[in-house]
Amino acid sequence: MRRLLALVPLILGLTACTGAREAALPTPDGFPNHSAEEIIARLPVPDSLWSSFTGDLSVAYSVPGDRGTLNARIAYRRADSVLIRFRAPLGIEVSRALVTPDSMFVYDRLEKKLFYGLRGVAERMLPIGFWRSDIAAAVFGYDDLSGERWTVSLDDQYYVLRNLDNTRQVIVDPKRWRIIAADRRDATGTVLEQRRFTDFERTEGRYLPRRIVTSRPNEEVRASISIRRIRPDPEELSFDLGLRSDVQRIPVY
């Protein structure tokens, strides 16, 4: 289970989606003179993503002492739950993770153990994107930039936004009005988290990344995730952990 728990914090630092690729887009009117307020107003907000979806993704990961690949199937409902089923390359389902607004459960199907705890306490067993108010919005790059003041600079064809204490930086592609990079730093300037969103495709009227790379340099953790399929607003969703009667329940404090 230790290897699984080391992997789980990466699995959804990223996601992406299938759809029709498009030709190069024109530079928008007003570029490169948009203000921070104008840029933020054009970015998608978390509530504009689907209220539910299912998705299949593949993961290549690297953590201290281990690296490999996994497949995962996600069921997401913004109102209350996210269920992730993890499978080894040969198709064996090794674990399931359930996230609710205040709790988290990880079921090791091989060892017949259920780890559970308050979300704020046990969140390091989950992807770093799960630590935020809306998981799917975070991993698709629908970051909430409101509530802070930002400065704007230009990097070739992209806008670079930094908050006033320089602990957050996002890079925005104005052709799609999407975040393509997001970094978090501590007060000393040390990078805590990096996310990179690439291979954008238009799906159901939304530009979403097909591939996301996330890393935490201090922890020597990195993962690259590609989405094979995504289905918005499915008619039915299951969030069943499928617990066996003899499962051992282990609280996480």
PDB file of N, CA and C in Angstrom, residues 160-249:
ATOM      1  N   VAL A 160       1.648  36.874 -18.508  1.00  0.00           N
ATOM      2  CA  VAL A 160       2.126  36.301 -17.255  1.00  0.00           C
ATOM      3  C   VAL A 160       1.523  37.105 -16.110  1.00  0.00           C
ATOM      4  N   LEU A 161       0.778  36.442 -15.246  1.00  0.00           N
ATOM      5  CA  LEU A 161       0.158  37.088 -14.089  1.00  0.00           C
ATOM      6  C   LEU A 161       0.856  36.623 -12.817  1.00  0.00           C
ATOM      7  N   ARG A 162       1.197  37.592 -11.946  1.00  0.00           N
ATOM      8  CA  ARG A 162       1.785  37.269 -10.650  1.00  0.00           C
ATOM      9  C   ARG A 162       1.022  38.015  -9.566  1.00  0.00           C
ATOM     10  N   ASN A 163       0.777  37.307  -8.443  1.00  0.00           N
ATOM     11  CA  ASN A 163       0.134  38.007  -7.338  1.00  0.00           C
ATOM     12  C   ASN A 163       1.166  38.877  -6.618  1.00  0.00           C
ATOM     13  N   LEU A 164       0.715  39.733  -5.720  1.00  0.00           N
ATOM     14  CA  LEU A 164       1.585  40.767  -5.181  1.00  0.00           C
ATOM     15  C   LEU A 164       2.688  40.224  -4.287  1.00  0.00           C
ATOM     16  N   ASP A 165       2.462  39.096  -3.611  1.00  0.00           N
ATOM     17  CA  ASP A 165       3.548  38.546  -2.779  1.00  0.00           C
ATOM     18  C   ASP A 165       4.377  37.513  -3.545  1.00  0.00           C
ATOM     19  N   ASN A 166       4.091  37.370  -4.841  1.00  0.00           N
ATOM     20  CA  ASN A 166       4.891  36.531  -5.741  1.00  0.00           C
ATOM     21  C   ASN A 166       4.868  35.054  -5.358  1.00  0.00           C
ATOM     22  N   THR A 167       3.796  34.598  -4.732  1.00  0.00           N
ATOM     23  CA  THR A 167       3.672  33.182  -4.398  1.00  0.00           C
ATOM     24  C   THR A 167       2.872  32.412  -5.442  1.00  0.00           C
ATOM     25  N   ARG A 168       2.218  33.123  -6.359  1.00  0.00           N
ATOM     26  CA  ARG A 168       1.476  32.466  -7.436  1.00  0.00           C
ATOM     27  C   ARG A 168       1.826  33.116  -8.769  1.00  0.00           C
ATOM     28  N   GLN A 169       1.975  32.293  -9.772  1.00  0.00           N
ATOM     29  CA  GLN A 169       2.185  32.785 -11.129  1.00  0.00           C
ATOM     30  C   GLN A 169       1.387  31.916 -12.091  1.00  0.00           C
ATOM     31  N   VAL A 170       0.690  32.538 -13.020  1.00  0.00           N
ATOM     32  CA  VAL A 170      -0.017  31.800 -14.059  1.00  0.00           C
ATOM     33  C   VAL A 170       0.327  32.414 -15.409  1.00  0.00           C
ATOM     34  N   ILE A 171       0.413  31.566 -16.406  1.00  0.00           N
ATOM     35  CA  ILE A 171       0.647  32.011 -17.773  1.00  0.00           C
ATOM     36  C   ILE A 171      -0.616  31.741 -18.576  1.00  0.00           C
ATOM     37  N   VAL A 172      -1.084  32.740 -19.300  1.00  0.00           N
ATOM     38  CA  VAL A 172      -2.365  32.668 -19.999  1.00  0.00           C
ATOM     39  C   VAL A 172      -2.141  32.766 -21.504  1.00  0.00           C
ATOM     40  N   ASP A 173      -2.747  31.856 -22.233  1.00  0.00           N
ATOM     41  CA  ASP A 173      -2.778  31.901 -23.687  1.00  0.00           C
ATOM     42  C   ASP A 173      -3.988  32.730 -24.103  1.00  0.00           C
ATOM     43  N   PRO A 174      -3.796  33.948 -24.620  1.00  0.00           N
ATOM     44  CA  PRO A 174      -4.943  34.803 -24.947  1.00  0.00           C
ATOM     45  C   PRO A 174      -5.704  34.346 -26.195  1.00  0.00           C
ATOM     46  N   LYS A 175      -5.128  33.463 -26.983  1.00  0.00           N
ATOM     47  CA  LYS A 175      -5.843  32.970 -28.166  1.00  0.00           C
ATOM     48  C   LYS A 175      -6.989  32.051 -27.775  1.00  0.00           C
ATOM     49  N   ARG A 176      -6.835  31.375 -26.668  1.00  0.00           N
ATOM     50  CA  ARG A 176      -7.897  30.505 -26.157  1.00  0.00           C
ATOM     51  C   ARG A 176      -8.456  31.007 -24.826  1.00  0.00           C
ATOM     52  N   TRP A 177      -7.781  31.987 -24.223  1.00  0.00           N
ATOM     53  CA  TRP A 177      -8.104  32.447 -22.880  1.00  0.00           C
ATOM     54  C   TRP A 177      -8.128  31.256 -21.920  1.00  0.00           C
ATOM     55  N   ARG A 178      -6.979  30.584 -21.856  1.00  0.00           N
ATOM     56  CA  ARG A 178      -6.808  29.452 -20.975  1.00  0.00           C
ATOM     57  C   ARG A 178      -5.456  29.547 -20.278  1.00  0.00           C
ATOM     58  N   ILE A 179      -5.419  29.062 -19.044  1.00  0.00           N
ATOM     59  CA  ILE A 179      -4.165  28.960 -18.302  1.00  0.00           C
ATOM     60  C   ILE A 179      -3.373  27.778 -18.864  1.00  0.00           C
ATOM     61  N   ILE A 180      -2.108  28.022 -19.223  1.00  0.00           N
ATOM     62  CA  ILE A 180      -1.264  26.945 -19.738  1.00  0.00           C
ATOM     63  C   ILE A 180      -0.168  26.566 -18.746  1.00  0.00           C
ATOM     64  N   ALA A 181       0.029  27.362 -17.697  1.00  0.00           N
ATOM     65  CA  ALA A 181       1.008  27.036 -16.660  1.00  0.00           C
ATOM     66  C   ALA A 181       0.583  27.708 -15.364  1.00  0.00           C
ATOM     67  N   ALA A 182       0.814  27.018 -14.258  1.00  0.00           N
ATOM     68  CA  ALA A 182       0.491  27.565 -12.942  1.00  0.00           C
ATOM     69  C   ALA A 182       1.532  27.099 -11.938  1.00  0.00           C
ATOM     70  N   ASP A 183       2.156  28.041 -11.254  1.00  0.00           N
ATOM     71  CA  ASP A 183       3.183  27.738 -10.262  1.00  0.00           C
ATOM     72  C   ASP A 183       2.796  28.328  -8.914  1.00  0.00           C
ATOM     73  N   ARG A 184       3.201  27.619  -7.867  1.00  0.00           N
ATOM     74  CA  ARG A 184       3.059  28.132  -6.503  1.00  0.00           C
ATOM     75  C   ARG A 184       4.419  28.093  -5.830  1.00  0.00           C
ATOM     76  N   ARG A 185       4.744  29.170  -5.090  1.00  0.00           N
ATOM     77  CA  ARG A 185       6.020  29.283  -4.389  1.00  0.00           C
ATOM     78  C   ARG A 185       5.779  29.646  -2.937  1.00  0.00           C
ATOM     79  N   ASP A 186       6.778  29.394  -2.114  1.00  0.00           N
ATOM     80  CA  ASP A 186       6.681  29.857  -0.735  1.00  0.00           C
ATOM     81  C   ASP A 186       7.253  31.263  -0.643  1.00  0.00           C
ATOM     82  N   ALA A 187       7.323  31.781   0.575  1.00  0.00           N
ATOM     83  CA  ALA A 187       7.750  33.169   0.755  1.00  0.00           C
ATOM     84  C   ALA A 187       9.194  33.402   0.357  1.00  0.00           C
ATOM     85  N   THR A 188       9.999  32.349   0.311  1.00  0.00           N
ATOM     86  CA  THR A 188      11.409  32.491  -0.081  1.00  0.00           C
ATOM     87  C   THR A 188      11.607  32.387  -1.589  1.00  0.00           C
ATOM     88  N   GLY A 189      10.536  32.075  -2.314  1.00  0.00           N
ATOM     89  CA  GLY A 189      10.637  31.917  -3.757  1.00  0.00           C
ATOM     90  C   GLY A 189      10.843  30.488  -4.210  1.00  0.00           C
ATOM     91  N   THR A 190      10.922  29.542  -3.280  1.00  0.00           N
ATOM     92  CA  THR A 190      11.087  28.135  -3.639  1.00  0.00           C
ATOM     93  C   THR A 190       9.823  27.595  -4.280  1.00  0.00           C
ATOM     94  N   VAL A 191       9.949  26.919  -5.416  1.00  0.00           N
ATOM     95  CA  VAL A 191       8.786  26.378  -6.119  1.00  0.00           C
ATOM     96  C   VAL A 191       8.217  25.193  -5.348  1.00  0.00           C
ATOM     97  N   LEU A 192       6.929  25.263  -5.022  1.00  0.00           N
ATOM     98  CA  LEU A 192       6.250  24.183  -4.329  1.00  0.00           C
ATOM     99  C   LEU A 192       5.524  23.259  -5.293  1.00  0.00           C
ATOM    100  N   GLU A 193       4.934  23.842  -6.330  1.00  0.00           N
ATOM    101  CA  GLU A 193       4.141  23.053  -7.261  1.00  0.00           C
ATOM    102  C   GLU A 193       4.195  23.694  -8.637  1.00  0.00           C
ATOM    103  N   GLN A 194       4.274  22.857  -9.667  1.00  0.00           N
ATOM    104  CA  GLN A 194       4.223  23.324 -11.040  1.00  0.00           C
ATOM    105  C   GLN A 194       3.200  22.491 -11.806  1.00  0.00           C
ATOM    106  N   ARG A 195       2.374  23.158 -12.603  1.00  0.00           N
ATOM    107  CA  ARG A 195       1.442  22.452 -13.489  1.00  0.00           C
ATOM    108  C   ARG A 195       1.578  23.032 -14.886  1.00  0.00           C
ATOM    109  N   ARG A 196       1.594  22.162 -15.889  1.00  0.00           N
ATOM    110  CA  ARG A 196       1.703  22.568 -17.281  1.00  0.00           C
ATOM    111  C   ARG A 196       0.588  21.898 -18.082  1.00  0.00           C
ATOM    112  N   PHE A 197      -0.157  22.688 -18.839  1.00  0.00           N
ATOM    113  CA  PHE A 197      -1.295  22.205 -19.608  1.00  0.00           C
ATOM    114  C   PHE A 197      -0.977  22.345 -21.099  1.00  0.00           C
ATOM    115  N   THR A 198      -1.074  21.244 -21.855  1.00  0.00           N
ATOM    116  CA  THR A 198      -0.703  21.277 -23.267  1.00  0.00           C
ATOM    117  C   THR A 198      -1.720  20.506 -24.106  1.00  0.00           C
ATOM    118  N   ASP A 199      -1.522  20.575 -25.431  1.00  0.00           N
ATOM    119  CA  ASP A 199      -2.328  19.829 -26.401  1.00  0.00           C
ATOM    120  C   ASP A 199      -3.823  20.125 -26.229  1.00  0.00           C
ATOM    121  N   PHE A 200      -4.172  21.389 -26.256  1.00  0.00           N
ATOM    122  CA  PHE A 200      -5.563  21.769 -26.055  1.00  0.00           C
ATOM    123  C   PHE A 200      -6.443  21.323 -27.215  1.00  0.00           C
ATOM    124  N   GLU A 201      -7.644  20.904 -26.872  1.00  0.00           N
ATOM    125  CA  GLU A 201      -8.653  20.540 -27.849  1.00  0.00           C
ATOM    126  C   GLU A 201      -9.988  21.138 -27.411  1.00  0.00           C
ATOM    127  N   ARG A 202     -10.833  21.373 -28.382  1.00  0.00           N
ATOM    128  CA  ARG A 202     -12.148  21.944 -28.082  1.00  0.00           C
ATOM    129  C   ARG A 202     -13.162  20.819 -27.953  1.00  0.00           C
ATOM    130  N   THR A 203     -13.788  20.725 -26.789  1.00  0.00           N
ATOM    131  CA  THR A 203     -14.742  19.672 -26.491  1.00  0.00           C
ATOM    132  C   THR A 203     -15.993  20.285 -25.886  1.00  0.00           C
ATOM    133  N   GLU A 204     -17.125  20.062 -26.545  1.00  0.00           N
ATOM    134  CA  GLU A 204     -18.395  20.590 -26.049  1.00  0.00           C
ATOM    135  C   GLU A 204     -18.297  22.080 -25.760  1.00  0.00           C
ATOM    136  N   GLY A 205     -17.617  22.812 -26.656  1.00  0.00           N
ATOM    137  CA  GLY A 205     -17.530  24.259 -26.513  1.00  0.00           C
ATOM    138  C   GLY A 205     -16.474  24.744 -25.551  1.00  0.00           C
ATOM    139  N   ARG A 206     -15.661  23.830 -24.972  1.00  0.00           N
ATOM    140  CA  ARG A 206     -14.647  24.214 -24.000  1.00  0.00           C
ATOM    141  C   ARG A 206     -13.262  23.796 -24.489  1.00  0.00           C
ATOM    142  N   TYR A 207     -12.285  24.662 -24.298  1.00  0.00           N
ATOM    143  CA  TYR A 207     -10.903  24.287 -24.559  1.00  0.00           C
ATOM    144  C   TYR A 207     -10.352  23.595 -23.312  1.00  0.00           C
ATOM    145  N   LEU A 208      -9.940  22.340 -23.485  1.00  0.00           N
ATOM    146  CA  LEU A 208      -9.403  21.569 -22.376  1.00  0.00           C
ATOM    147  C   LEU A 208      -8.080  20.942 -22.788  1.00  0.00           C
ATOM    148  N   PRO A 209      -7.147  20.809 -21.851  1.00  0.00           N
ATOM    149  CA  PRO A 209      -5.844  20.213 -22.184  1.00  0.00           C
ATOM    150  C   PRO A 209      -5.952  18.709 -22.354  1.00  0.00           C
ATOM    151  N   ARG A 210      -5.237  18.188 -23.310  1.00  0.00           N
ATOM    152  CA  ARG A 210      -5.176  16.739 -23.515  1.00  0.00           C
ATOM    153  C   ARG A 210      -4.102  16.117 -22.624  1.00  0.00           C
ATOM    154  N   ARG A 211      -3.108  16.909 -22.275  1.00  0.00           N
ATOM    155  CA  ARG A 211      -2.000  16.397 -21.457  1.00  0.00           C
ATOM    156  C   ARG A 211      -1.630  17.437 -20.412  1.00  0.00           C
ATOM    157  N   ILE A 212      -1.367  16.973 -19.220  1.00  0.00           N
ATOM    158  CA  ILE A 212      -0.932  17.850 -18.135  1.00  0.00           C
ATOM    159  C   ILE A 212       0.240  17.195 -17.428  1.00  0.00           C
ATOM    160  N   VAL A 213       1.247  17.988 -17.155  1.00  0.00           N
ATOM    161  CA  VAL A 213       2.401  17.521 -16.386  1.00  0.00           C
ATOM    162  C   VAL A 213       2.417  18.288 -15.073  1.00  0.00           C
ATOM    163  N   THR A 214       2.528  17.582 -13.983  1.00  0.00           N
ATOM    164  CA  THR A 214       2.580  18.222 -12.680  1.00  0.00           C
ATOM    165  C   THR A 214       3.812  17.737 -11.935  1.00  0.00           C
ATOM    166  N   SER A 215       4.386  18.609 -11.123  1.00  0.00           N
ATOM    167  CA  SER A 215       5.572  18.219 -10.359  1.00  0.00           C
ATOM    168  C   SER A 215       5.642  19.002  -9.068  1.00  0.00           C
ATOM    169  N   ARG A 216       6.292  18.392  -8.089  1.00  0.00           N
ATOM    170  CA  ARG A 216       6.639  19.035  -6.832  1.00  0.00           C
ATOM    171  C   ARG A 216       8.135  18.799  -6.635  1.00  0.00           C
ATOM    172  N   PRO A 217       8.964  19.745  -7.082  1.00  0.00           N
ATOM    173  CA  PRO A 217      10.419  19.537  -7.100  1.00  0.00           C
ATOM    174  C   PRO A 217      11.005  19.147  -5.755  1.00  0.00           C
ATOM    175  N   ASN A 218      10.558  19.760  -4.672  1.00  0.00           N
ATOM    176  CA  ASN A 218      11.127  19.451  -3.355  1.00  0.00           C
ATOM    177  C   ASN A 218      10.874  18.013  -2.938  1.00  0.00           C
ATOM    178  N   GLU A 219       9.784  17.421  -3.453  1.00  0.00           N
ATOM    179  CA  GLU A 219       9.432  16.052  -3.101  1.00  0.00           C
ATOM    180  C   GLU A 219       9.862  15.054  -4.168  1.00  0.00           C
ATOM    181  N   GLU A 220      10.507  15.563  -5.233  1.00  0.00           N
ATOM    182  CA  GLU A 220      10.975  14.719  -6.336  1.00  0.00           C
ATOM    183  C   GLU A 220       9.838  13.879  -6.903  1.00  0.00           C
ATOM    184  N   VAL A 221       8.690  14.535  -7.090  1.00  0.00           N
ATOM    185  CA  VAL A 221       7.487  13.867  -7.589  1.00  0.00           C
ATOM    186  C   VAL A 221       7.113  14.485  -8.923  1.00  0.00           C
ATOM    187  N   ARG A 222       6.784  13.626  -9.888  1.00  0.00           N
ATOM    188  CA  ARG A 222       6.394  14.109 -11.202  1.00  0.00           C
ATOM    189  C   ARG A 222       5.422  13.123 -11.835  1.00  0.00           C
ATOM    190  N   ALA A 223       4.463  13.632 -12.594  1.00  0.00           N
ATOM    191  CA  ALA A 223       3.548  12.756 -13.317  1.00  0.00           C
ATOM    192  C   ALA A 223       3.104  13.425 -14.605  1.00  0.00           C
ATOM    193  N   SER A 224       2.935  12.594 -15.629  1.00  0.00           N
ATOM    194  CA  SER A 224       2.392  13.049 -16.898  1.00  0.00           C
ATOM    195  C   SER A 224       1.135  12.238 -17.171  1.00  0.00           C
ATOM    196  N   ILE A 225       0.028  12.930 -17.379  1.00  0.00           N
ATOM    197  CA  ILE A 225      -1.250  12.245 -17.541  1.00  0.00           C
ATOM    198  C   ILE A 225      -1.897  12.651 -18.853  1.00  0.00           C
ATOM    199  N   SER A 226      -2.390  11.660 -19.565  1.00  0.00           N
ATOM    200  CA  SER A 226      -3.124  11.897 -20.806  1.00  0.00           C
ATOM    201  C   SER A 226      -4.513  11.295 -20.685  1.00  0.00           C
ATOM    202  N   ILE A 227      -5.507  12.018 -21.183  1.00  0.00           N
ATOM    203  CA  ILE A 227      -6.877  11.518 -21.150  1.00  0.00           C
ATOM    204  C   ILE A 227      -7.196  10.792 -22.450  1.00  0.00           C
ATOM    205  N   ARG A 228      -7.657   9.576 -22.312  1.00  0.00           N
ATOM    206  CA  ARG A 228      -8.062   8.822 -23.496  1.00  0.00           C
ATOM    207  C   ARG A 228      -9.502   9.116 -23.886  1.00  0.00           C
ATOM    208  N   ARG A 229     -10.337   9.392 -22.886  1.00  0.00           N
ATOM    209  CA  ARG A 229     -11.755   9.609 -23.167  1.00  0.00           C
ATOM    210  C   ARG A 229     -12.382  10.389 -22.022  1.00  0.00           C
ATOM    211  N   ILE A 230     -13.323  11.240 -22.350  1.00  0.00           N
ATOM    212  CA  ILE A 230     -14.099  11.934 -21.329  1.00  0.00           C
ATOM    213  C   ILE A 230     -15.541  12.036 -21.800  1.00  0.00           C
ATOM    214  N   ARG A 231     -16.480  11.838 -20.875  1.00  0.00           N
ATOM    215  CA  ARG A 231     -17.906  11.863 -21.196  1.00  0.00           C
ATOM    216  C   ARG A 231     -18.600  12.851 -20.272  1.00  0.00           C
ATOM    217  N   PRO A 232     -18.983  14.014 -20.773  1.00  0.00           N
ATOM    218  CA  PRO A 232     -19.648  15.015 -19.942  1.00  0.00           C
ATOM    219  C   PRO A 232     -21.074  14.607 -19.579  1.00  0.00           C
ATOM    220  N   ASP A 233     -21.464  14.930 -18.372  1.00  0.00           N
ATOM    221  CA  ASP A 233     -22.840  14.782 -17.889  1.00  0.00           C
ATOM    222  C   ASP A 233     -23.450  13.429 -18.239  1.00  0.00           C
ATOM    223  N   PRO A 234     -22.852  12.342 -17.783  1.00  0.00           N
ATOM    224  CA  PRO A 234     -23.431  11.011 -18.047  1.00  0.00           C
ATOM    225  C   PRO A 234     -24.761  10.841 -17.315  1.00  0.00           C
ATOM    226  N   GLU A 235     -25.587   9.962 -17.835  1.00  0.00           N
ATOM    227  CA  GLU A 235     -26.899   9.751 -17.219  1.00  0.00           C
ATOM    228  C   GLU A 235     -26.785   9.082 -15.860  1.00  0.00           C
ATOM    229  N   GLU A 236     -25.824   8.178 -15.709  1.00  0.00           N
ATOM    230  CA  GLU A 236     -25.672   7.464 -14.443  1.00  0.00           C
ATOM    231  C   GLU A 236     -24.222   7.525 -13.983  1.00  0.00           C
ATOM    232  N   LEU A 237     -24.058   7.662 -12.667  1.00  0.00           N
ATOM    233  CA  LEU A 237     -22.729   7.654 -12.051  1.00  0.00           C
ATOM    234  C   LEU A 237     -22.747   6.735 -10.840  1.00  0.00           C
ATOM    235  N   SER A 238     -21.659   6.020 -10.637  1.00  0.00           N
ATOM    236  CA  SER A 238     -21.539   5.173  -9.451  1.00  0.00           C
ATOM    237  C   SER A 238     -20.351   5.636  -8.625  1.00  0.00           C
ATOM    238  N   PHE A 239     -20.568   5.721  -7.305  1.00  0.00           N
ATOM    239  CA  PHE A 239     -19.497   6.091  -6.384  1.00  0.00           C
ATOM    240  C   PHE A 239     -19.305   4.993  -5.337  1.00  0.00           C
ATOM    241  N   ASP A 240     -19.551   3.767  -5.740  1.00  0.00           N
ATOM    242  CA  ASP A 240     -19.474   2.610  -4.851  1.00  0.00           C
ATOM    243  C   ASP A 240     -18.018   2.171  -4.692  1.00  0.00           C
ATOM    244  N   LEU A 241     -17.553   2.125  -3.469  1.00  0.00           N
ATOM    245  CA  LEU A 241     -16.200   1.648  -3.206  1.00  0.00           C
ATOM    246  C   LEU A 241     -16.085   0.128  -3.337  1.00  0.00           C
ATOM    247  N   GLY A 242     -17.220  -0.566  -3.298  1.00  0.00           N
ATOM    248  CA  GLY A 242     -17.185  -2.019  -3.439  1.00  0.00           C
ATOM    249  C   GLY A 242     -16.477  -2.713  -2.293  1.00  0.00           C
ATOM    250  N   LEU A 243     -16.704  -2.255  -1.082  1.00  0.00           N
ATOM    251  CA  LEU A 243     -15.992  -2.813   0.072  1.00  0.00           C
ATOM    252  C   LEU A 243     -16.396  -4.255   0.353  1.00  0.00           C
ATOM    253  N   ARG A 244     -15.416  -5.075   0.679  1.00  0.00           N
ATOM    254  CA  ARG A 244     -15.672  -6.442   1.127  1.00  0.00           C
ATOM    255  C   ARG A 244     -16.042  -6.428   2.602  1.00  0.00           C
ATOM    256  N   SER A 245     -16.726  -7.443   3.025  1.00  0.00           N
ATOM    257  CA  SER A 245     -17.172  -7.506   4.422  1.00  0.00           C
ATOM    258  C   SER A 245     -16.004  -7.654   5.387  1.00  0.00           C
ATOM    259  N   ASP A 246     -14.883  -8.211   4.905  1.00  0.00           N
ATOM    260  CA  ASP A 246     -13.749  -8.456   5.789  1.00  0.00           C
ATOM    261  C   ASP A 246     -12.679  -7.377   5.677  1.00  0.00           C
ATOM    262  N   VAL A 247     -13.012  -6.219   5.142  1.00  0.00           N
ATOM    263  CA  VAL A 247     -12.021  -5.172   4.968  1.00  0.00           C
ATOM    264  C   VAL A 247     -11.565  -4.626   6.325  1.00  0.00           C
ATOM    265  N   GLN A 248     -10.286  -4.326   6.426  1.00  0.00           N
ATOM    266  CA  GLN A 248      -9.735  -3.715   7.638  1.00  0.00           C
ATOM    267  C   GLN A 248      -9.808  -2.199   7.511  1.00  0.00           C
ATOM    268  N   ARG A 249     -10.416  -1.519   8.463  1.00  0.00           N
ATOM    269  CA  ARG A 249     -10.605  -0.078   8.411  1.00  0.00           C
ATOM    270  C   ARG A 249      -9.523   0.608   9.243  1.00  0.00           C
TER     271      ARG A 249
END
